[in-house]
Backbone as numpy.savetxt, mean C-alpha at the origin, in Angstrom:
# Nx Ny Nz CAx CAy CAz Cx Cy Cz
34.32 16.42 -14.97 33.45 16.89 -13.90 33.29 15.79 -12.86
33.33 16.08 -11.33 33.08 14.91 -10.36 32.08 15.09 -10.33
31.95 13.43 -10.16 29.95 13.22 -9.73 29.88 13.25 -8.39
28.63 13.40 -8.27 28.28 13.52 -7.13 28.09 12.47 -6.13
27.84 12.15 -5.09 27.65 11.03 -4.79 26.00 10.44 -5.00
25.58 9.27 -5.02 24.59 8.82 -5.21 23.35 8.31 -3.97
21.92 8.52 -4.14 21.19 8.78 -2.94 20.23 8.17 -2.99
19.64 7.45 -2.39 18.73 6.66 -2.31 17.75 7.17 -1.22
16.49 7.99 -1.67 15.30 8.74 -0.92 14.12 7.41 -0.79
13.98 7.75 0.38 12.68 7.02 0.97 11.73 7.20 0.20
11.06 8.12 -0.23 9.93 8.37 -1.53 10.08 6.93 -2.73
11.13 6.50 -2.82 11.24 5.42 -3.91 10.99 4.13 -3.18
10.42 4.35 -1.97 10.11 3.25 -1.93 8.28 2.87 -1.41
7.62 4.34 -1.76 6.63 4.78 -1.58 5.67 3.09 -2.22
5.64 2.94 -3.71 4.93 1.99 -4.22 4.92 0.48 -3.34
5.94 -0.19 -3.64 5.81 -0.97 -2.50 5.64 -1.23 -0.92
5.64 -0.27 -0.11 5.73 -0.19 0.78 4.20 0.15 1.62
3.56 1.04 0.59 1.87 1.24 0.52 1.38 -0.36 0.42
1.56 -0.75 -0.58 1.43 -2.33 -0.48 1.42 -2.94 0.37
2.86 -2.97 0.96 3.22 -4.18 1.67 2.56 -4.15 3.26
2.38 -2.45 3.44 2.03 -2.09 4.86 -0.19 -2.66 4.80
-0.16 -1.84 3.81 -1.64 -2.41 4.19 -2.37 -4.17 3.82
-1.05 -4.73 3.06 -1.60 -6.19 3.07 -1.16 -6.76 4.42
-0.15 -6.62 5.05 -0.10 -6.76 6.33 -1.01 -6.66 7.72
-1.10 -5.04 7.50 -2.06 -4.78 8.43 -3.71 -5.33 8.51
-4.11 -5.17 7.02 -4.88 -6.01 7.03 -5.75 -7.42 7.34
-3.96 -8.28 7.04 -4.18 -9.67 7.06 -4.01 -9.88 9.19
-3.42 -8.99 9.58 -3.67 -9.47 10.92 -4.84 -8.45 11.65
-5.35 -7.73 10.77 -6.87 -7.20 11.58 -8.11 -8.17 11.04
-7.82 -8.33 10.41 -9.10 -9.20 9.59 -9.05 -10.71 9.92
-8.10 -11.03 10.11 -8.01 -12.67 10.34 -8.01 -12.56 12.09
-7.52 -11.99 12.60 -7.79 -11.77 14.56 -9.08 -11.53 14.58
-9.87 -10.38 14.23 -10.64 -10.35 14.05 -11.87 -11.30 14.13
-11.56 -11.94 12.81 -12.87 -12.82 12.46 -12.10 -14.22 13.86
-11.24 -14.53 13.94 -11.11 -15.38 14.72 -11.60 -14.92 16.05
-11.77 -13.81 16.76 -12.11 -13.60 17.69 -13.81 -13.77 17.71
-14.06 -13.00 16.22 -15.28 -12.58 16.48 -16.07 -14.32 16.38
-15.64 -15.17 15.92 -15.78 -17.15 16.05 -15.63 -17.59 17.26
-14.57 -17.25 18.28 -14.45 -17.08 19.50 -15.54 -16.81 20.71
-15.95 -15.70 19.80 -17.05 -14.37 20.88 -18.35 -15.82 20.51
-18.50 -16.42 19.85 -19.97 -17.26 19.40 -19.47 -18.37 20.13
-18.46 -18.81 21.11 -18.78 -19.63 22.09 -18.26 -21.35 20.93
-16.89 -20.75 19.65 -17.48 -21.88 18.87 -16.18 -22.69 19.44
-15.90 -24.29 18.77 -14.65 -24.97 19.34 -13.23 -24.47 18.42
-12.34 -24.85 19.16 -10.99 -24.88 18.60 -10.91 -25.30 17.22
-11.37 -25.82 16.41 -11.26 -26.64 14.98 -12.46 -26.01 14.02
-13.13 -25.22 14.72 -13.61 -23.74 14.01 -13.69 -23.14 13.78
-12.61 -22.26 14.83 -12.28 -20.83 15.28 -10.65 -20.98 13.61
-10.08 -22.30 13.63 -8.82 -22.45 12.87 -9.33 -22.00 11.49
-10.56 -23.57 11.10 -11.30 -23.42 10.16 -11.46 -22.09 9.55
-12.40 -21.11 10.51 -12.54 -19.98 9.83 -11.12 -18.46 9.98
-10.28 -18.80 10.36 -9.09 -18.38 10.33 -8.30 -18.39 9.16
-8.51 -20.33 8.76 -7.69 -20.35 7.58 -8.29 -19.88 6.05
-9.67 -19.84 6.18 -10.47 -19.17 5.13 -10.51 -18.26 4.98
-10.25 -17.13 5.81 -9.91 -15.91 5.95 -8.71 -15.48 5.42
-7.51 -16.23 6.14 -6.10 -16.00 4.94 -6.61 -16.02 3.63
-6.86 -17.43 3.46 -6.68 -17.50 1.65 -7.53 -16.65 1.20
-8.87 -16.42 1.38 -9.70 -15.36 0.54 -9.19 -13.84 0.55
-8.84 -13.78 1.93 -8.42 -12.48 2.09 -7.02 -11.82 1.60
-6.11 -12.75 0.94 -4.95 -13.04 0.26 -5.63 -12.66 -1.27
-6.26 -13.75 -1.49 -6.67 -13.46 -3.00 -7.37 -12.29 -3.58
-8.56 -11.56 -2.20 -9.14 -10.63 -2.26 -8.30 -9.42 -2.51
-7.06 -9.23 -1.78 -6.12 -8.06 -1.73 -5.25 -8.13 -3.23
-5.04 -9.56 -3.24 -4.22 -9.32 -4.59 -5.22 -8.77 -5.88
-6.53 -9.17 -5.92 -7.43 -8.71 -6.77 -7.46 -7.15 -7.10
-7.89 -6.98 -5.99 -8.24 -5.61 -5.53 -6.71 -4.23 -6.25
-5.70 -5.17 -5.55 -4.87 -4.29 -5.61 -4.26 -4.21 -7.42
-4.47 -5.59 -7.71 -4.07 -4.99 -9.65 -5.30 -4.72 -10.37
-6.18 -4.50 -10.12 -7.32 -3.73 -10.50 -7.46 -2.60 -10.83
-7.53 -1.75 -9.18 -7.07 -0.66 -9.05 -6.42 0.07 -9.49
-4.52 -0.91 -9.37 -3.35 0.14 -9.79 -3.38 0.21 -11.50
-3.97 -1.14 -11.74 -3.91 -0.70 -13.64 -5.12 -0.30 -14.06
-6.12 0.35 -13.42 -6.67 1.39 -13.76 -6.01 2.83 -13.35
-4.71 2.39 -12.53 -4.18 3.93 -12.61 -3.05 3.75 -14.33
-2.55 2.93 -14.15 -1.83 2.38 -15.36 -2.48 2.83 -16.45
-3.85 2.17 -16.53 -4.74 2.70 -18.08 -4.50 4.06 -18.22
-4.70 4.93 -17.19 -5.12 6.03 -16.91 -3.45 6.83 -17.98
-2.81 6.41 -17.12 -1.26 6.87 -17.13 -0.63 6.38 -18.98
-1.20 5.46 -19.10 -0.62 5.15 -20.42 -1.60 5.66 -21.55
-2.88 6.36 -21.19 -3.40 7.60 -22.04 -3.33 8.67 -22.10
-2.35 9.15 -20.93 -1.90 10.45 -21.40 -1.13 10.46 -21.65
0.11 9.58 -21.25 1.20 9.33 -22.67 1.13 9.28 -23.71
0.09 8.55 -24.06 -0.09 8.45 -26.00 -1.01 9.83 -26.49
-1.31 10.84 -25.35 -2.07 11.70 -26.13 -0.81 12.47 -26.08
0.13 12.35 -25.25 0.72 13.34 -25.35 2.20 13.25 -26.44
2.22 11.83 -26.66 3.02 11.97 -28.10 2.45 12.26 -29.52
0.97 12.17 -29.29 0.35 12.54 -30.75 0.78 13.98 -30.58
0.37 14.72 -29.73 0.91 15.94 -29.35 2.05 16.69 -29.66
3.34 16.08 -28.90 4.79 16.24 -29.56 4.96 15.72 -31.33
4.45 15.14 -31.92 4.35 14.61 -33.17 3.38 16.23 -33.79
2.35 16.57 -33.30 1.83 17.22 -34.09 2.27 18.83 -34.30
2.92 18.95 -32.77 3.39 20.38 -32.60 4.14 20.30 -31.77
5.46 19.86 -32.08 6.52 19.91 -30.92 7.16 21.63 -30.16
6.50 22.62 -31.33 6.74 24.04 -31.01 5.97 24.22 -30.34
4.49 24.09 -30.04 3.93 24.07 -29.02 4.24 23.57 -27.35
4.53 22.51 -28.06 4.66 21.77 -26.38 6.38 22.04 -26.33
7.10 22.50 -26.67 8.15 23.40 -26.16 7.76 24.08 -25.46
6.74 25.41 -25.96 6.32 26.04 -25.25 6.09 26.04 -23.71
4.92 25.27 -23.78 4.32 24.56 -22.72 4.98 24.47 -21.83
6.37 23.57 -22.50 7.35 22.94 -20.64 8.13 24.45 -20.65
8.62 25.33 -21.35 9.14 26.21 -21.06 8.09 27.19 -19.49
6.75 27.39 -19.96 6.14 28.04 -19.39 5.86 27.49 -17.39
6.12 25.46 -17.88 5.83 25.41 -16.15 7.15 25.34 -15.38
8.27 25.80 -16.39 9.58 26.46 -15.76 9.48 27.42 -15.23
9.09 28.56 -16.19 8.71 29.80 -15.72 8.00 29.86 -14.53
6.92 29.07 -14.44 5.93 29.33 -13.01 6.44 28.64 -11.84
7.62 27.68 -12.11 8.72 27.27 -11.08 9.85 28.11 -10.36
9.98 29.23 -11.13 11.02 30.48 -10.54 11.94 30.38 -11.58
11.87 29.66 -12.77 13.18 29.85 -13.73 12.96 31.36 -14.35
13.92 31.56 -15.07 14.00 33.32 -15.85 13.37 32.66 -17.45
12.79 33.24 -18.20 11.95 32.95 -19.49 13.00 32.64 -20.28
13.92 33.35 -20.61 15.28 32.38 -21.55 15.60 31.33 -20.64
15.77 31.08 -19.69 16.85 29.95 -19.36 15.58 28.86 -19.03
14.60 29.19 -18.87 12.80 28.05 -19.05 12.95 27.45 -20.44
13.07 28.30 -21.71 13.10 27.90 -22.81 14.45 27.00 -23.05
15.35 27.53 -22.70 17.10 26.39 -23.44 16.62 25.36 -22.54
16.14 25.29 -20.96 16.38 24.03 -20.61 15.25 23.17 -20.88
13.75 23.47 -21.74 12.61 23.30 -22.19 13.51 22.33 -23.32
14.24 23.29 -23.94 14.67 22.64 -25.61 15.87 21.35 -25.33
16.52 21.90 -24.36 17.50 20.62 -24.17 17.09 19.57 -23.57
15.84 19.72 -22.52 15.44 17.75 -22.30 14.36 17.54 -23.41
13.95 18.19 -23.91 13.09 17.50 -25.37 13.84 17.32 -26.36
15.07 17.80 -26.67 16.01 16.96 -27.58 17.01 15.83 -27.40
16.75 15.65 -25.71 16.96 14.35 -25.28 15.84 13.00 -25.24
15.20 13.52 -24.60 13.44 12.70 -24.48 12.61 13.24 -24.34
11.90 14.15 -25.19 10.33 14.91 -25.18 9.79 14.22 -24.51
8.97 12.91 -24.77 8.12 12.44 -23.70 8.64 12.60 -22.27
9.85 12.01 -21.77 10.19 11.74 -20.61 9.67 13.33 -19.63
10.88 13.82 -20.48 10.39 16.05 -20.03 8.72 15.36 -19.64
7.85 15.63 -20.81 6.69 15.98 -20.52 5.74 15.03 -19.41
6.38 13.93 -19.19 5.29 13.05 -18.32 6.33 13.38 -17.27
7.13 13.95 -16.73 7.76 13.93 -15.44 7.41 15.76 -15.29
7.38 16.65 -15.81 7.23 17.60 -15.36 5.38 18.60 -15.92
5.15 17.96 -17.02 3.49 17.66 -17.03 2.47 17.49 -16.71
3.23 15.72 -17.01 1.56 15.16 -16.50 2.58 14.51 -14.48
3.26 14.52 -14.22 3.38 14.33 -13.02 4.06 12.53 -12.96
3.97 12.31 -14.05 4.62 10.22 -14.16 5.79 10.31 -14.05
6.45 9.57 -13.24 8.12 9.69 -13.38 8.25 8.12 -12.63
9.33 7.03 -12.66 10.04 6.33 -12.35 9.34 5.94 -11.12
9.41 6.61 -9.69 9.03 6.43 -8.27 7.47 6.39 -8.48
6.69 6.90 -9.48 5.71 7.04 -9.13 4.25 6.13 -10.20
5.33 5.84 -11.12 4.12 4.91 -12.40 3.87 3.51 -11.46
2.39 3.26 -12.04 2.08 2.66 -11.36 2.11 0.69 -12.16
2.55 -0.13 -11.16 2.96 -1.47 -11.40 1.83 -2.44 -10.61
0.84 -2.97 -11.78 -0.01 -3.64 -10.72 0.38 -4.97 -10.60
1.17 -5.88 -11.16 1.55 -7.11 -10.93 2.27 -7.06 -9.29
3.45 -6.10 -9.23 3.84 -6.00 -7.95 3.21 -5.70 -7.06
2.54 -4.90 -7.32 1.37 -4.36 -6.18 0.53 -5.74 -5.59
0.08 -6.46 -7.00 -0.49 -7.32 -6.33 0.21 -8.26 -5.49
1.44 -8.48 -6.17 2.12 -9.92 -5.50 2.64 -9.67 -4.16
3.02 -8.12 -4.11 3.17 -7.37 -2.27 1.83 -7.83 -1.50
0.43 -7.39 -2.01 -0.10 -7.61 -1.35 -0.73 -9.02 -0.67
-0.90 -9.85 -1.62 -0.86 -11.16 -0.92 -0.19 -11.62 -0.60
0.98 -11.49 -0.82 2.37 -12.20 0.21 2.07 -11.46 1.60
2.32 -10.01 2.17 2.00 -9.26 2.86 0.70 -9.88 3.46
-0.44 -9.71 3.30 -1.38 -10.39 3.73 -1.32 -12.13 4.12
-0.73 -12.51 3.52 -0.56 -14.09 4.16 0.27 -13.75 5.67
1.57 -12.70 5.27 2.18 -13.16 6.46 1.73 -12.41 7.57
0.61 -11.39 7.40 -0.05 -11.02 8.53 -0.84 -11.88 8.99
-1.40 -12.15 8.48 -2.54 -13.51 8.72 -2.13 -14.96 9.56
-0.82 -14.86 9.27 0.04 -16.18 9.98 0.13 -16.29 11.75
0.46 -14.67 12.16 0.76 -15.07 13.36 -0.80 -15.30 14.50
-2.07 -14.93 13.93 -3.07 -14.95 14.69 -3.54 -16.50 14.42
-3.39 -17.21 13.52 -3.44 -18.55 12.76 -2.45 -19.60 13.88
-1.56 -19.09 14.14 -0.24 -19.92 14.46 -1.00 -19.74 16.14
-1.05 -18.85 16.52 -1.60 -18.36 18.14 -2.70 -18.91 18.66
-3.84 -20.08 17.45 -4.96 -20.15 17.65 -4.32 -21.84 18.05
-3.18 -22.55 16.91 -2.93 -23.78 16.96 -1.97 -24.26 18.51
-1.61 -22.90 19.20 -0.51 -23.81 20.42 -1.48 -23.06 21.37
-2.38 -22.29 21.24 -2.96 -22.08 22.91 -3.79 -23.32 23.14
-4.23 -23.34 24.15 -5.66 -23.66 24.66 -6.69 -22.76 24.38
-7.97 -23.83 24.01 -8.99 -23.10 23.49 -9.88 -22.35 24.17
-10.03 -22.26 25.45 -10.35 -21.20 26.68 -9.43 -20.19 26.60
-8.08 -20.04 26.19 -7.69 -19.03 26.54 -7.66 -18.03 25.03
-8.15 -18.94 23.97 -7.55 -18.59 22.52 -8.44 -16.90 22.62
-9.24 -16.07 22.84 -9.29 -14.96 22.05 -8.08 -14.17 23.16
-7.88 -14.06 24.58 -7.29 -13.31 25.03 -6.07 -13.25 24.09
-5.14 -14.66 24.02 -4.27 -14.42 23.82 -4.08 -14.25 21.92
-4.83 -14.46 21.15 -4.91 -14.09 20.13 -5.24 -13.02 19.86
-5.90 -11.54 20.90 -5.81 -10.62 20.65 -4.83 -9.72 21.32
-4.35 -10.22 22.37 -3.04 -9.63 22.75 -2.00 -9.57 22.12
-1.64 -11.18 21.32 -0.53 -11.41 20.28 -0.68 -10.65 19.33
-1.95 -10.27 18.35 -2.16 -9.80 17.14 -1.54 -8.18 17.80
-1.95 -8.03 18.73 -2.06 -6.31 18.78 -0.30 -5.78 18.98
0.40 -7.13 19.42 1.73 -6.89 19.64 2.43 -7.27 18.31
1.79 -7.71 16.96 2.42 -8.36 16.00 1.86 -6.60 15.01
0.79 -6.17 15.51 0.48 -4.62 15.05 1.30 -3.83 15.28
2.04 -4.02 16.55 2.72 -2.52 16.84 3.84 -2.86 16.40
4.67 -4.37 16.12 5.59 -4.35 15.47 5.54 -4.09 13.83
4.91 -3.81 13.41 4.43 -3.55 11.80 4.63 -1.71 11.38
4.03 -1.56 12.81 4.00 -0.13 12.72 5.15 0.85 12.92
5.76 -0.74 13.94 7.10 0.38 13.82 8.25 -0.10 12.54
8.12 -1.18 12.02 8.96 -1.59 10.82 8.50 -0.81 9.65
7.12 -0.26 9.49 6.37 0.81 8.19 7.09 1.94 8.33
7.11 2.30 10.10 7.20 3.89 10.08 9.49 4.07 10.08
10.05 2.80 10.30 11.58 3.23 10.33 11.53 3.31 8.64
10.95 2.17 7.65 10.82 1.92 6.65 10.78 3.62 5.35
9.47 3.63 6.19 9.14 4.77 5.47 9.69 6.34 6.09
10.34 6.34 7.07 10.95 7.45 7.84 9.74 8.51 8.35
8.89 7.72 8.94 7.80 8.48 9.48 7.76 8.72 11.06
7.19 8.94 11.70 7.22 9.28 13.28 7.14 7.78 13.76
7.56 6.98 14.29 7.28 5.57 14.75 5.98 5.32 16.04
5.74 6.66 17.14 5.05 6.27 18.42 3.61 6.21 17.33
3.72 7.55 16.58 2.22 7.81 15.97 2.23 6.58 14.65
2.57 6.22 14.35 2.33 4.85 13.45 1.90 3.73 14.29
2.90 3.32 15.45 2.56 2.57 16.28 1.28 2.34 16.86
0.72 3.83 17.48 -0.52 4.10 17.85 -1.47 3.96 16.74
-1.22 4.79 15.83 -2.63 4.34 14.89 -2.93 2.65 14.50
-1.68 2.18 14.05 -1.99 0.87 13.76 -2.96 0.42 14.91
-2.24 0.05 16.23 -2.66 -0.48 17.75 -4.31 0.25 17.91
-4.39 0.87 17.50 -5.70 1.28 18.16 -6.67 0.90 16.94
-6.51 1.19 15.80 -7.75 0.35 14.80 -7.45 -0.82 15.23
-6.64 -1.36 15.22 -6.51 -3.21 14.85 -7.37 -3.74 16.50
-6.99 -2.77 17.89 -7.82 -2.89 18.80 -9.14 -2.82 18.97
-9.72 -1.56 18.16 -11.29 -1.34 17.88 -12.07 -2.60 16.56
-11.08 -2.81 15.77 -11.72 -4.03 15.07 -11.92 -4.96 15.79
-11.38 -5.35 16.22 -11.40 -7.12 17.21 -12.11 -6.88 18.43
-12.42 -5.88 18.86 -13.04 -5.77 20.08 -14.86 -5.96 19.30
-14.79 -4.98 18.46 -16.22 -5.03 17.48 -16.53 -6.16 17.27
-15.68 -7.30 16.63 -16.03 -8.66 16.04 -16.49 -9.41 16.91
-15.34 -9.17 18.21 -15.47 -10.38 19.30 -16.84 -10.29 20.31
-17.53 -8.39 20.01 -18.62 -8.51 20.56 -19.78 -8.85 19.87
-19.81 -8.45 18.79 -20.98 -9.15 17.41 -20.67 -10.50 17.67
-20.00 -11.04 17.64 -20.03 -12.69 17.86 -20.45 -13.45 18.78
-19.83 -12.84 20.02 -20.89 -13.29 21.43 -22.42 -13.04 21.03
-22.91 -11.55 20.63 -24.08 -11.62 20.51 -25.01 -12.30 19.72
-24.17 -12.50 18.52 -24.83 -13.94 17.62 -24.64 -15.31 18.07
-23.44 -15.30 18.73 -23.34 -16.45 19.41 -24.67 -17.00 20.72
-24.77 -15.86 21.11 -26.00 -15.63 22.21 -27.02 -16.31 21.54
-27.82 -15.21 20.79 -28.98 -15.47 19.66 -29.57 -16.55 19.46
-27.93 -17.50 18.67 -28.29 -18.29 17.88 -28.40 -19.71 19.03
């Protein structure tokens, strides 16, 4: 029999790419941001860095936290219905024949040909059958929190870099303009590397990114003048 040729779908690259896009986006809304909003308080050049570079690292460590937390509570989640569902196949594998036969059936298969192809991937891998057409777990979609995390703070550092780098060669009169002009142009390039990445519309990625990452920093940089005022 010839094979077919072999295909590589954008969906497989769903896990990392969720990652990598929002430690990114993040690390250059949150670090422009707070640098602006240090800016808006009227503070010097060796403050505005200061709290720039504290912002990377926490906000690095914060995302990586966050993010294997999260995903291996989807993990916990995922590796208990696996084990309920081999006590399951162990206790009544005629049952859960059944079962996958029936969400054939409600897929458009015919009731004999639901059942042979029910019986032939459970006499290859019962579990596999049942957590890919079941419970919904398959390959593209179990969840990996070590990677998740290590996407996201890498991702987040290197967003965080170019508003960092923009603060050290301007002049410090000019540092929020051009640190929020740069960030917003280091946004729309993100948005369009997510959206070729992920094969999504590129103007409307572009735009959404550009316009939060614009409404954050505009928010910060005015809370900051006004505390800056205040204080």
């Amino acid at each position: 029999m010839r094979k077919t040729h072999g295909e590589t779908h954008l969906v497989s690259r769903i896990g990392w790419l969720r990652a990598a896009v929002l430690g990114a986006n993040d690390g250059i809304i949150s670090t422009a941001s707070l640098i602006l909003g240090v800016a808006g308080a009227s503070s010097g050049k060796s403050e505005i860095l200061l709290a720039g570079v504290a912002a990377m690292v926490a906000g690095a460590m914060s995302m990586a936290a966050g993010e294997y937390v999260s995903v291996s509570s989807q993990s916990d989640t995922e590796n208990a219905d696996l084990d309920r569902e081999r006590r399951e196949l162990a206790a009544m594998p005629e049952a859960e024949t059944e079962e996958l036969a029936e969400i054939y059936v409600d897929r458009g298969l015919e009731p004999k040909l639901a059942h042979e192809v029910a019986k032939q991937l459970m006499a290859k891998d019962a579990l596999e059958a049942h957590a890919r057409d079941e419970l919904g777990i398959s390959e593209i979609t179990t969840a990996r929190p070590i990677q998740a995390a290590l996407t996201s703070a890498a991702t987040f550092t290197s967003g965080a870099l170019p508003p960092l780098l923009l603060v050290v060669v301007t002049p410090e009169s000019y540092i929020a303009i051009v640190v929020a002009i740069g960030s917003l142009f280091t946004l729309a390039v993100l948005g369009y590397l997510g959206a070729r990445a992920g094969g999504a519309d590129i103007g409307k990625s572009v735009l959404r990114v550009t316009f939060w990452g614009a409404l954050a920093m505009a928010a910060t940089y005015f809370i900051g003048g006004l505390v800056g005022t205040a204080v």
